[in-house]
Amino acid sequence: MLQKQAEKNYLCHPKDKRITMKHFNPQVEQMTSFIVMDVLERANELQKQGIDIIHLEVGEPDFDVPSCVAESAKTAYDQHLTHYTHSLGDPVLRQEIAAFYRREYGVIVDPDCIVVTSGSSPSILLALMLLCDTDSEVILSNPGYACYRNFVLAAQANPVLVPLSEEKGFQYDIEAIRKCVNSRTAAIFINSPMNPTGMLLNESFMREIASLGVPVISDEIYHGLVYEGRAHSILEYTDQAFVLNGFSKRFAMTGLRLGYLIAPKSCMRALQKLQQNLFICASSVAQQAGIAALRQAEPDVERMKGIYDERRRYMISRLREIGFEIKVEPQGAFYIFADARKFTTDSYRFAFDVLESAHVGITPGVDFGTGGEGYVRFSYANSLENIKEGLDRISRYLARHDSL
Ligand SMILES: Cc1ncc(COP(=O)(O)O)c(C=O)c1O
């Protein structure tokens, strides 16, 4: 009764005209949810009911931010650095990013070719909005980071998927890419080390992709978390490319939302217009924290990397023992993409069943595209103790269950 009265008073005011949503943008209708977030949200609901959940699904560092980052964020508040910054980002931060690319890869980046964004996600949108129109095609790997496809749809363009196979080390096949390139191709995404496989793209591939004559968008967000081999920036091979990077993974700064896009000079005015209108600028406080991270946090990165590597090695051998197949060992990021076909042909059902029955969050491979079906992604961004407990639970669960 009270509810009805409330609706009458507040929701259905007699003067209101009800808006009929005839249809949503068809590109949005085509988008899939980010399934890992669905798993996480369900896991959080179970936790609220008092159930102890082990999180091996989430793609974010379990570490706190480095102390220099926390200190500089506090100082930024104390010094009233809480206003809008230049739309492209604080010039000091852009200089530090350029210096970082010079140190790490020996490449010269003009600070004026950098736009600082709130995490690297808005950078993906800026690059695609700049490059795409409704006819455009964007080449992506399958499997690949779940959100790329949906970003392409948000930019009103069309994803074109190139399969990767574990037999070939989850490497992109340059010939397969070449076959997809046509006059509508607006960009090719690469990501190394890659989410979800943790694999690095090899140098000869980087060289070839840079010479195709199509804009490459290189997502370098997991650089710094490499345990075997070396990650290469696309800028080592061409300056006519787009680099996505950020502070979320390397510096464990996910919640501060800080990232950046490096782009060819000819694109900067257009990117600046987009940034000014869509986002104005990135957080001023996070930008100060980013300066401290680049200047002082490298020892913290090394410490975290050592811990991730120990977990990686433990997880690979334990998963194999349990019966998951891992043909190629991941070299970077904090993920293991394990073949679960011995247990399931439906990774979505499997992941949710493991969550409900064994109380461990894992990400179904299908979140990363049809090419990920039959696989599950395990994140080792959790303590060794929790990883052990989570894998014990999964082992007991598999002993109890027939395949799904
Ligand atoms: C490959 C890849 N790119 C980009 C992002 C976006 O990260 P952020 O917006 O926090 O910088 C993620 C997050 O998981 C990712 O895995």
Short mmCIF file of C-alpha atoms and ligand atoms in Angstrom, two decimals:
data_model
loop_
_atom_site.label_atom_id
_atom_site.label_comp_id
_atom_site.label_asym_id
_atom_site.label_seq_id
_atom_site.Cartn_x
_atom_site.Cartn_y
_atom_site.Cartn_z
CA MET A 1 0.00 0.00 0.00
CA LEU A 2 2.75 2.40 1.09
CA GLN A 3 4.77 1.32 -1.92
CA LYS A 4 1.83 2.13 -4.24
CA GLN A 5 1.48 5.54 -2.62
CA ALA A 6 5.18 6.23 -3.05
CA GLU A 7 5.05 5.26 -6.71
CA LYS A 8 2.09 7.55 -7.18
CA ASN A 9 3.84 10.45 -5.46
CA TYR A 10 7.31 10.16 -6.90
CA LEU A 11 7.49 7.85 -9.84
CA CYS A 12 4.28 8.50 -11.73
CA HIS A 13 3.53 12.13 -11.26
CA PRO A 14 0.36 12.79 -13.28
CA LYS A 15 2.12 15.50 -15.29
CA ASP A 16 4.97 13.16 -16.26
CA LYS A 17 4.97 11.88 -19.78
CA ARG A 18 6.28 8.32 -19.76
CA ILE A 19 9.17 7.96 -22.13
CA THR A 20 8.93 4.88 -24.28
CA MET A 21 12.30 3.36 -25.04
CA LYS A 22 11.51 2.08 -28.52
CA HIS A 23 14.87 0.50 -29.04
CA PHE A 24 18.44 0.74 -27.89
CA ASN A 25 21.38 1.36 -30.15
CA PRO A 26 21.81 -1.96 -32.02
CA GLN A 27 25.57 -1.85 -31.40
CA VAL A 28 24.85 -1.85 -27.66
CA GLU A 29 22.38 -4.72 -28.11
CA GLN A 30 25.24 -6.71 -29.68
CA MET A 31 27.56 -6.15 -26.71
CA THR A 32 28.15 -8.92 -24.24
CA SER A 33 28.51 -8.37 -20.52
CA PHE A 34 32.02 -8.46 -19.08
CA ILE A 35 31.48 -11.94 -17.64
CA VAL A 36 34.31 -11.73 -15.13
CA MET A 37 32.42 -8.84 -13.51
CA ASP A 38 29.26 -10.99 -13.40
CA VAL A 39 31.29 -13.70 -11.62
CA LEU A 40 32.76 -11.14 -9.23
CA GLU A 41 29.39 -9.58 -8.47
CA ARG A 42 27.84 -12.98 -7.74
CA ALA A 43 30.88 -13.87 -5.59
CA ASN A 44 30.37 -10.67 -3.61
CA GLU A 45 26.69 -11.55 -3.07
CA LEU A 46 27.71 -14.96 -1.70
CA GLN A 47 30.26 -13.27 0.54
CA LYS A 48 27.55 -10.99 1.92
CA GLN A 49 25.67 -14.16 2.89
CA GLY A 50 28.71 -15.12 5.00
CA ILE A 51 30.27 -17.57 2.51
CA ASP A 52 34.05 -17.53 2.27
CA ILE A 53 35.05 -17.05 -1.38
CA ILE A 54 38.53 -17.34 -2.90
CA HIS A 55 38.93 -14.89 -5.76
CA LEU A 56 40.92 -16.25 -8.67
CA GLU A 57 38.81 -14.39 -11.22
CA VAL A 58 39.71 -10.76 -10.80
CA GLY A 59 42.21 -9.02 -13.03
CA GLU A 60 43.57 -6.60 -10.50
CA PRO A 61 46.65 -6.63 -8.28
CA ASP A 62 46.01 -7.68 -4.68
CA PHE A 63 48.76 -5.30 -3.51
CA ASP A 64 48.20 -1.88 -2.02
CA VAL A 65 49.59 1.04 -3.98
CA PRO A 66 53.32 1.68 -3.41
CA SER A 67 53.84 3.98 -0.40
CA CYS A 68 55.29 6.79 -2.57
CA VAL A 69 52.02 6.77 -4.52
CA ALA A 70 49.87 7.03 -1.39
CA GLU A 71 52.10 9.80 -0.01
CA SER A 72 51.99 11.86 -3.17
CA ALA A 73 48.19 11.53 -3.42
CA LYS A 74 47.90 12.85 0.15
CA THR A 75 50.30 15.68 -0.62
CA ALA A 76 48.26 16.56 -3.70
CA TYR A 77 45.20 17.10 -1.48
CA ASP A 78 47.22 19.10 1.05
CA GLN A 79 48.57 21.31 -1.72
CA HIS A 80 45.08 21.79 -3.15
CA LEU A 81 45.98 20.13 -6.44
CA THR A 82 42.35 19.18 -6.85
CA HIS A 83 41.35 21.17 -9.91
CA TYR A 84 41.06 20.37 -13.60
CA THR A 85 44.42 19.89 -15.26
CA HIS A 86 45.40 20.47 -18.89
CA SER A 87 43.12 18.25 -20.98
CA LEU A 88 46.09 16.23 -22.28
CA GLY A 89 47.35 15.79 -18.72
CA ASP A 90 49.77 17.50 -16.34
CA PRO A 91 52.85 18.43 -18.43
CA VAL A 92 55.16 17.04 -15.72
CA LEU A 93 53.43 13.66 -15.87
CA ARG A 94 53.63 13.62 -19.66
CA GLN A 95 57.36 14.37 -19.44
CA GLU A 96 57.78 11.50 -16.96
CA ILE A 97 55.90 9.13 -19.29
CA ALA A 98 58.14 10.16 -22.19
CA ALA A 99 61.23 9.64 -19.98
CA PHE A 100 59.89 6.22 -18.98
CA TYR A 101 59.51 5.14 -22.64
CA ARG A 102 63.05 6.32 -23.31
CA ARG A 103 64.46 4.37 -20.33
CA GLU A 104 62.50 1.19 -21.01
CA TYR A 105 62.59 0.96 -24.80
CA GLY A 106 65.09 3.57 -25.99
CA VAL A 107 62.39 5.43 -27.96
CA ILE A 108 61.79 9.15 -28.15
CA VAL A 109 58.22 10.17 -27.35
CA ASP A 110 57.16 13.80 -27.58
CA PRO A 111 55.26 14.65 -24.34
CA ASP A 112 52.78 16.50 -26.58
CA CYS A 113 51.91 13.17 -28.21
CA ILE A 114 50.50 11.80 -24.96
CA VAL A 115 46.97 12.14 -23.64
CA VAL A 116 46.48 11.13 -20.00
CA THR A 117 43.16 9.43 -19.28
CA SER A 118 41.21 7.96 -16.36
CA GLY A 119 42.63 4.45 -16.67
CA SER A 120 43.63 3.06 -20.03
CA SER A 121 40.00 2.17 -20.87
CA PRO A 122 39.05 5.70 -21.99
CA SER A 123 42.21 5.68 -24.14
CA ILE A 124 40.80 2.68 -26.02
CA LEU A 125 37.64 4.63 -26.71
CA LEU A 126 39.53 7.77 -27.80
CA ALA A 127 41.68 5.82 -30.26
CA LEU A 128 38.71 3.99 -31.76
CA MET A 129 36.50 7.10 -31.96
CA LEU A 130 39.30 8.82 -33.81
CA LEU A 131 39.94 6.02 -36.30
CA CYS A 132 36.53 4.46 -36.95
CA ASP A 133 33.34 5.20 -38.79
CA THR A 134 30.32 2.95 -39.29
CA ASP A 135 31.96 1.02 -42.15
CA SER A 136 35.20 0.44 -40.30
CA GLU A 137 36.60 -2.92 -39.32
CA VAL A 138 38.95 -3.47 -36.41
CA ILE A 139 41.05 -6.63 -36.21
CA LEU A 140 41.12 -8.37 -32.83
CA SER A 141 42.44 -11.70 -31.59
CA ASN A 142 40.08 -14.49 -30.54
CA PRO A 143 40.61 -15.14 -27.65
CA GLY A 144 41.48 -11.62 -26.55
CA TYR A 145 40.68 -9.03 -23.88
CA ALA A 146 36.92 -9.20 -23.50
CA CYS A 147 36.25 -5.47 -23.69
CA TYR A 148 38.00 -4.70 -27.01
CA ARG A 149 35.13 -6.12 -29.02
CA ASN A 150 32.62 -4.07 -27.08
CA PHE A 151 34.69 -0.91 -27.40
CA VAL A 152 34.71 -1.44 -31.18
CA LEU A 153 30.92 -1.75 -31.13
CA ALA A 154 30.69 1.39 -28.96
CA ALA A 155 32.68 3.22 -31.64
CA GLN A 156 29.99 2.07 -34.15
CA ALA A 157 32.52 -0.12 -35.98
CA ASN A 158 32.78 -3.83 -36.69
CA PRO A 159 35.10 -6.30 -34.97
CA VAL A 160 36.92 -8.81 -37.17
CA LEU A 161 38.25 -11.75 -35.19
CA VAL A 162 41.45 -13.62 -35.95
CA PRO A 163 41.75 -16.97 -34.15
CA LEU A 164 44.75 -17.87 -31.99
CA SER A 165 45.54 -21.43 -31.10
CA GLU A 166 47.35 -22.86 -28.12
CA GLU A 167 49.26 -25.22 -30.43
CA LYS A 168 50.88 -22.12 -31.96
CA GLY A 169 51.62 -20.61 -28.56
CA PHE A 170 48.59 -18.28 -28.71
CA GLN A 171 50.54 -16.18 -31.20
CA TYR A 172 48.86 -14.04 -33.85
CA ASP A 173 49.45 -15.41 -37.35
CA ILE A 174 50.60 -12.52 -39.52
CA GLU A 175 49.25 -14.21 -42.67
CA ALA A 176 45.80 -14.56 -41.10
CA ILE A 177 45.88 -10.86 -40.27
CA ARG A 178 47.02 -9.94 -43.79
CA LYS A 179 44.01 -11.82 -45.23
CA CYS A 180 41.63 -9.73 -43.11
CA VAL A 181 43.09 -6.37 -44.08
CA ASN A 182 41.06 -4.40 -46.63
CA SER A 183 40.11 -0.81 -47.38
CA ARG A 184 37.75 -0.73 -44.38
CA THR A 185 40.38 -1.86 -41.84
CA ALA A 186 40.77 0.99 -39.37
CA ALA A 187 43.09 -0.64 -36.85
CA ILE A 188 44.64 -3.84 -35.50
CA PHE A 189 44.78 -4.47 -31.76
CA ILE A 190 47.77 -6.19 -30.22
CA ASN A 191 48.29 -6.90 -26.52
CA SER A 192 51.55 -8.29 -25.12
CA PRO A 193 51.79 -9.77 -22.53
CA MET A 194 48.29 -10.72 -23.35
CA ASN A 195 45.12 -11.01 -21.33
CA PRO A 196 43.97 -13.83 -20.95
CA THR A 197 46.91 -16.01 -22.09
CA GLY A 198 49.85 -14.21 -20.47
CA MET A 199 51.84 -14.73 -23.70
CA LEU A 200 54.29 -12.27 -25.22
CA LEU A 201 54.21 -11.46 -28.92
CA ASN A 202 57.57 -12.20 -30.49
CA GLU A 203 59.82 -9.56 -31.97
CA SER A 204 59.57 -10.64 -35.60
CA PHE A 205 55.77 -10.41 -35.39
CA MET A 206 56.02 -6.91 -33.90
CA ARG A 207 58.26 -5.87 -36.76
CA GLU A 208 55.90 -7.30 -39.38
CA ILE A 209 52.72 -5.88 -37.92
CA ALA A 210 54.35 -2.45 -37.75
CA SER A 211 55.05 -2.58 -41.48
CA LEU A 212 51.54 -3.56 -42.65
CA GLY A 213 50.48 0.03 -43.23
CA VAL A 214 47.44 -0.22 -40.93
CA PRO A 215 47.27 1.67 -37.61
CA VAL A 216 48.31 -0.67 -34.79
CA ILE A 217 46.84 -0.12 -31.33
CA SER A 218 49.31 -1.72 -28.95
CA ASP A 219 47.99 -2.38 -25.45
CA GLU A 220 51.09 -2.37 -23.24
CA ILE A 221 49.29 -2.36 -19.90
CA TYR A 222 50.95 -5.55 -18.62
CA HIS A 223 54.48 -4.38 -19.39
CA GLY A 224 56.55 -4.59 -16.21
CA LEU A 225 54.89 -7.87 -15.25
CA VAL A 226 57.04 -10.12 -17.43
CA TYR A 227 58.79 -13.18 -15.99
CA GLU A 228 60.32 -14.76 -19.08
CA GLY A 229 61.49 -12.95 -22.20
CA ARG A 230 61.08 -9.24 -22.84
CA ALA A 231 58.10 -7.11 -23.79
CA HIS A 232 58.60 -4.83 -26.76
CA SER A 233 56.80 -1.57 -27.35
CA ILE A 234 55.36 -1.06 -30.83
CA LEU A 235 57.21 2.28 -30.79
CA GLU A 236 60.49 0.36 -31.19
CA TYR A 237 59.32 -0.47 -34.72
CA THR A 238 57.22 2.52 -35.81
CA ASP A 239 56.15 5.91 -34.52
CA GLN A 240 52.94 5.70 -36.55
CA ALA A 241 51.12 3.59 -33.95
CA PHE A 242 48.91 4.04 -30.91
CA VAL A 243 50.10 2.87 -27.49
CA LEU A 244 47.71 2.17 -24.63
CA ASN A 245 49.25 2.00 -21.21
CA GLY A 246 48.43 2.78 -17.62
CA PHE A 247 49.19 2.51 -13.95
CA SER A 248 46.56 -0.10 -12.99
CA LYS A 249 48.61 -3.26 -13.34
CA ARG A 250 52.30 -2.35 -13.17
CA PHE A 251 51.86 -0.04 -10.17
CA ALA A 252 48.78 -1.72 -8.60
CA MET A 253 46.79 1.52 -8.98
CA THR A 254 43.50 0.19 -10.42
CA GLY A 255 41.21 2.34 -8.28
CA LEU A 256 43.10 5.55 -8.96
CA ARG A 257 42.09 5.29 -12.62
CA LEU A 258 45.12 6.52 -14.51
CA GLY A 259 46.26 5.60 -17.98
CA TYR A 260 47.44 7.17 -21.22
CA LEU A 261 47.46 7.03 -24.97
CA ILE A 262 50.53 7.80 -27.08
CA ALA A 263 49.61 8.73 -30.65
CA PRO A 264 51.16 10.17 -33.82
CA LYS A 265 51.47 13.95 -33.71
CA SER A 266 48.98 14.39 -36.59
CA CYS A 267 46.24 12.87 -34.37
CA MET A 268 46.79 14.95 -31.28
CA ARG A 269 44.50 17.91 -31.93
CA ALA A 270 41.61 15.58 -32.78
CA LEU A 271 42.29 13.45 -29.68
CA GLN A 272 42.46 16.58 -27.57
CA LYS A 273 39.03 17.67 -28.84
CA LEU A 274 37.60 14.27 -27.93
CA GLN A 275 39.23 14.31 -24.49
CA GLN A 276 38.07 17.87 -23.73
CA ASN A 277 34.48 17.10 -24.66
CA LEU A 278 34.10 13.58 -23.32
CA PHE A 279 36.24 13.59 -20.19
CA ILE A 280 37.75 17.11 -19.68
CA CYS A 281 40.86 15.61 -18.04
CA ALA A 282 42.03 12.75 -15.79
CA SER A 283 41.96 13.07 -11.99
CA SER A 284 44.46 15.68 -10.81
CA VAL A 285 45.28 13.72 -7.65
CA ALA A 286 45.84 10.47 -9.55
CA GLN A 287 48.14 12.34 -11.94
CA GLN A 288 50.34 13.50 -9.04
CA ALA A 289 50.40 9.90 -7.81
CA GLY A 290 51.40 8.79 -11.31
CA ILE A 291 54.40 11.15 -11.29
CA ALA A 292 55.59 9.58 -8.02
CA ALA A 293 55.03 6.07 -9.40
CA LEU A 294 57.18 6.71 -12.45
CA ARG A 295 59.91 8.43 -10.44
CA GLN A 296 60.10 6.19 -7.39
CA ALA A 297 58.06 2.98 -7.55
CA GLU A 298 60.28 0.74 -9.68
CA PRO A 299 61.62 -1.18 -6.61
CA ASP A 300 57.96 -1.86 -5.64
CA VAL A 301 57.28 -3.14 -9.17
CA GLU A 302 60.27 -5.50 -8.89
CA ARG A 303 59.08 -6.74 -5.48
CA MET A 304 55.53 -7.41 -6.76
CA LYS A 305 56.90 -9.08 -9.88
CA GLY A 306 58.99 -11.50 -7.80
CA ILE A 307 55.92 -12.47 -5.77
CA TYR A 308 53.73 -12.91 -8.87
CA ASP A 309 56.38 -15.14 -10.43
CA GLU A 310 56.48 -17.44 -7.40
CA ARG A 311 52.69 -17.74 -7.54
CA ARG A 312 52.76 -18.30 -11.31
CA ARG A 313 55.14 -21.23 -11.00
CA TYR A 314 53.14 -22.76 -8.17
CA MET A 315 49.84 -22.36 -10.01
CA ILE A 316 51.08 -23.86 -13.27
CA SER A 317 52.33 -27.03 -11.60
CA ARG A 318 49.30 -27.36 -9.30
CA LEU A 319 46.79 -26.88 -12.15
CA ARG A 320 48.57 -29.52 -14.21
CA GLU A 321 48.48 -31.89 -11.22
CA ILE A 322 44.72 -31.34 -10.90
CA GLY A 323 44.20 -32.20 -14.57
CA PHE A 324 44.05 -28.84 -16.42
CA GLU A 325 46.20 -28.79 -19.52
CA ILE A 326 48.71 -25.97 -20.03
CA LYS A 327 50.67 -26.50 -23.23
CA VAL A 328 52.45 -23.15 -23.26
CA GLU A 329 53.47 -21.48 -20.04
CA PRO A 330 52.41 -17.85 -19.63
CA GLN A 331 55.31 -15.40 -19.61
CA GLY A 332 53.65 -12.30 -18.19
CA ALA A 333 50.61 -10.50 -16.70
CA PHE A 334 49.01 -12.48 -13.82
CA TYR A 335 46.87 -15.04 -15.61
CA ILE A 336 46.94 -18.69 -16.56
CA PHE A 337 44.64 -19.70 -19.39
CA ALA A 338 44.14 -23.40 -18.78
CA ASP A 339 42.51 -25.96 -21.03
CA ALA A 340 39.54 -27.33 -19.07
CA ARG A 341 38.09 -29.53 -21.85
CA LYS A 342 38.76 -32.61 -19.75
CA PHE A 343 36.10 -31.29 -17.37
CA THR A 344 33.74 -29.21 -19.48
CA THR A 345 32.65 -28.02 -22.89
CA ASP A 346 30.76 -25.12 -21.34
CA SER A 347 33.17 -22.80 -19.56
CA TYR A 348 30.38 -20.41 -18.47
CA ARG A 349 28.43 -23.13 -16.66
CA PHE A 350 31.63 -24.58 -15.26
CA ALA A 351 32.83 -21.26 -13.80
CA PHE A 352 29.49 -20.51 -12.14
CA ASP A 353 29.21 -24.06 -10.82
CA VAL A 354 32.73 -23.85 -9.35
CA LEU A 355 31.69 -20.57 -7.72
CA GLU A 356 28.41 -21.88 -6.26
CA SER A 357 29.74 -25.31 -5.23
CA ALA A 358 33.43 -24.84 -4.46
CA HIS A 359 33.27 -21.13 -3.58
CA VAL A 360 36.13 -20.17 -5.89
CA GLY A 361 35.80 -17.42 -8.48
CA ILE A 362 37.33 -18.21 -11.90
CA THR A 363 36.73 -16.64 -15.30
CA PRO A 364 35.14 -18.69 -18.10
CA GLY A 365 37.24 -18.74 -21.26
CA VAL A 366 34.25 -17.72 -23.35
CA ASP A 367 34.49 -14.25 -21.79
CA PHE A 368 37.45 -13.75 -24.14
CA GLY A 369 35.58 -14.81 -27.26
CA THR A 370 34.45 -18.04 -28.85
CA GLY A 371 38.12 -18.98 -29.21
CA GLY A 372 38.34 -19.19 -25.42
CA GLU A 373 35.59 -21.78 -25.03
CA GLY A 374 36.78 -24.87 -23.18
CA TYR A 375 39.34 -22.82 -21.25
CA VAL A 376 39.24 -21.04 -17.90
CA ARG A 377 41.36 -18.13 -16.76
CA PHE A 378 42.95 -18.28 -13.33
CA SER A 379 44.35 -15.06 -11.87
CA TYR A 380 47.27 -15.28 -9.48
CA ALA A 381 46.71 -11.76 -8.18
CA ASN A 382 45.97 -13.29 -4.78
CA SER A 383 48.17 -14.54 -1.93
CA LEU A 384 49.92 -17.91 -2.26
CA GLU A 385 47.93 -19.08 0.75
CA ASN A 386 44.61 -18.21 -0.93
CA ILE A 387 45.73 -19.69 -4.24
CA LYS A 388 46.56 -22.98 -2.47
CA GLU A 389 43.21 -23.00 -0.70
CA GLY A 390 41.34 -22.15 -3.91
CA LEU A 391 43.03 -24.91 -5.88
CA ASP A 392 42.45 -27.43 -3.04
CA ARG A 393 38.76 -26.59 -3.22
CA ILE A 394 38.68 -26.99 -7.02
CA SER A 395 40.50 -30.31 -6.75
CA ARG A 396 37.94 -31.61 -4.23
CA TYR A 397 35.10 -30.26 -6.41
CA LEU A 398 36.41 -32.06 -9.50
CA ALA A 399 36.73 -35.31 -7.56
CA ARG A 400 33.03 -35.02 -6.62
CA HIS A 401 31.64 -34.00 -10.02
CA ASP A 402 31.18 -35.60 -13.36
CA SER A 403 32.05 -33.37 -16.29
CA LEU A 404 29.66 -30.53 -17.07
C1 LIG B 1 44.36 -5.98 -21.66
C2 LIG B 1 43.73 -4.91 -20.84
N1 LIG B 1 43.67 -3.66 -21.35
C3 LIG B 1 43.10 -2.66 -20.68
C4 LIG B 1 42.55 -2.87 -19.43
C5 LIG B 1 41.90 -1.70 -18.73
O1 LIG B 1 42.58 -1.31 -17.58
P1 LIG B 1 42.45 0.12 -16.92
O2 LIG B 1 41.29 0.81 -17.50
O3 LIG B 1 42.33 -0.14 -15.46
O4 LIG B 1 43.74 0.84 -17.25
C6 LIG B 1 42.58 -4.14 -18.86
C7 LIG B 1 41.95 -4.41 -17.56
O5 LIG B 1 41.83 -5.52 -17.09
C8 LIG B 1 43.20 -5.19 -19.59
O6 LIG B 1 43.29 -6.44 -19.10
#
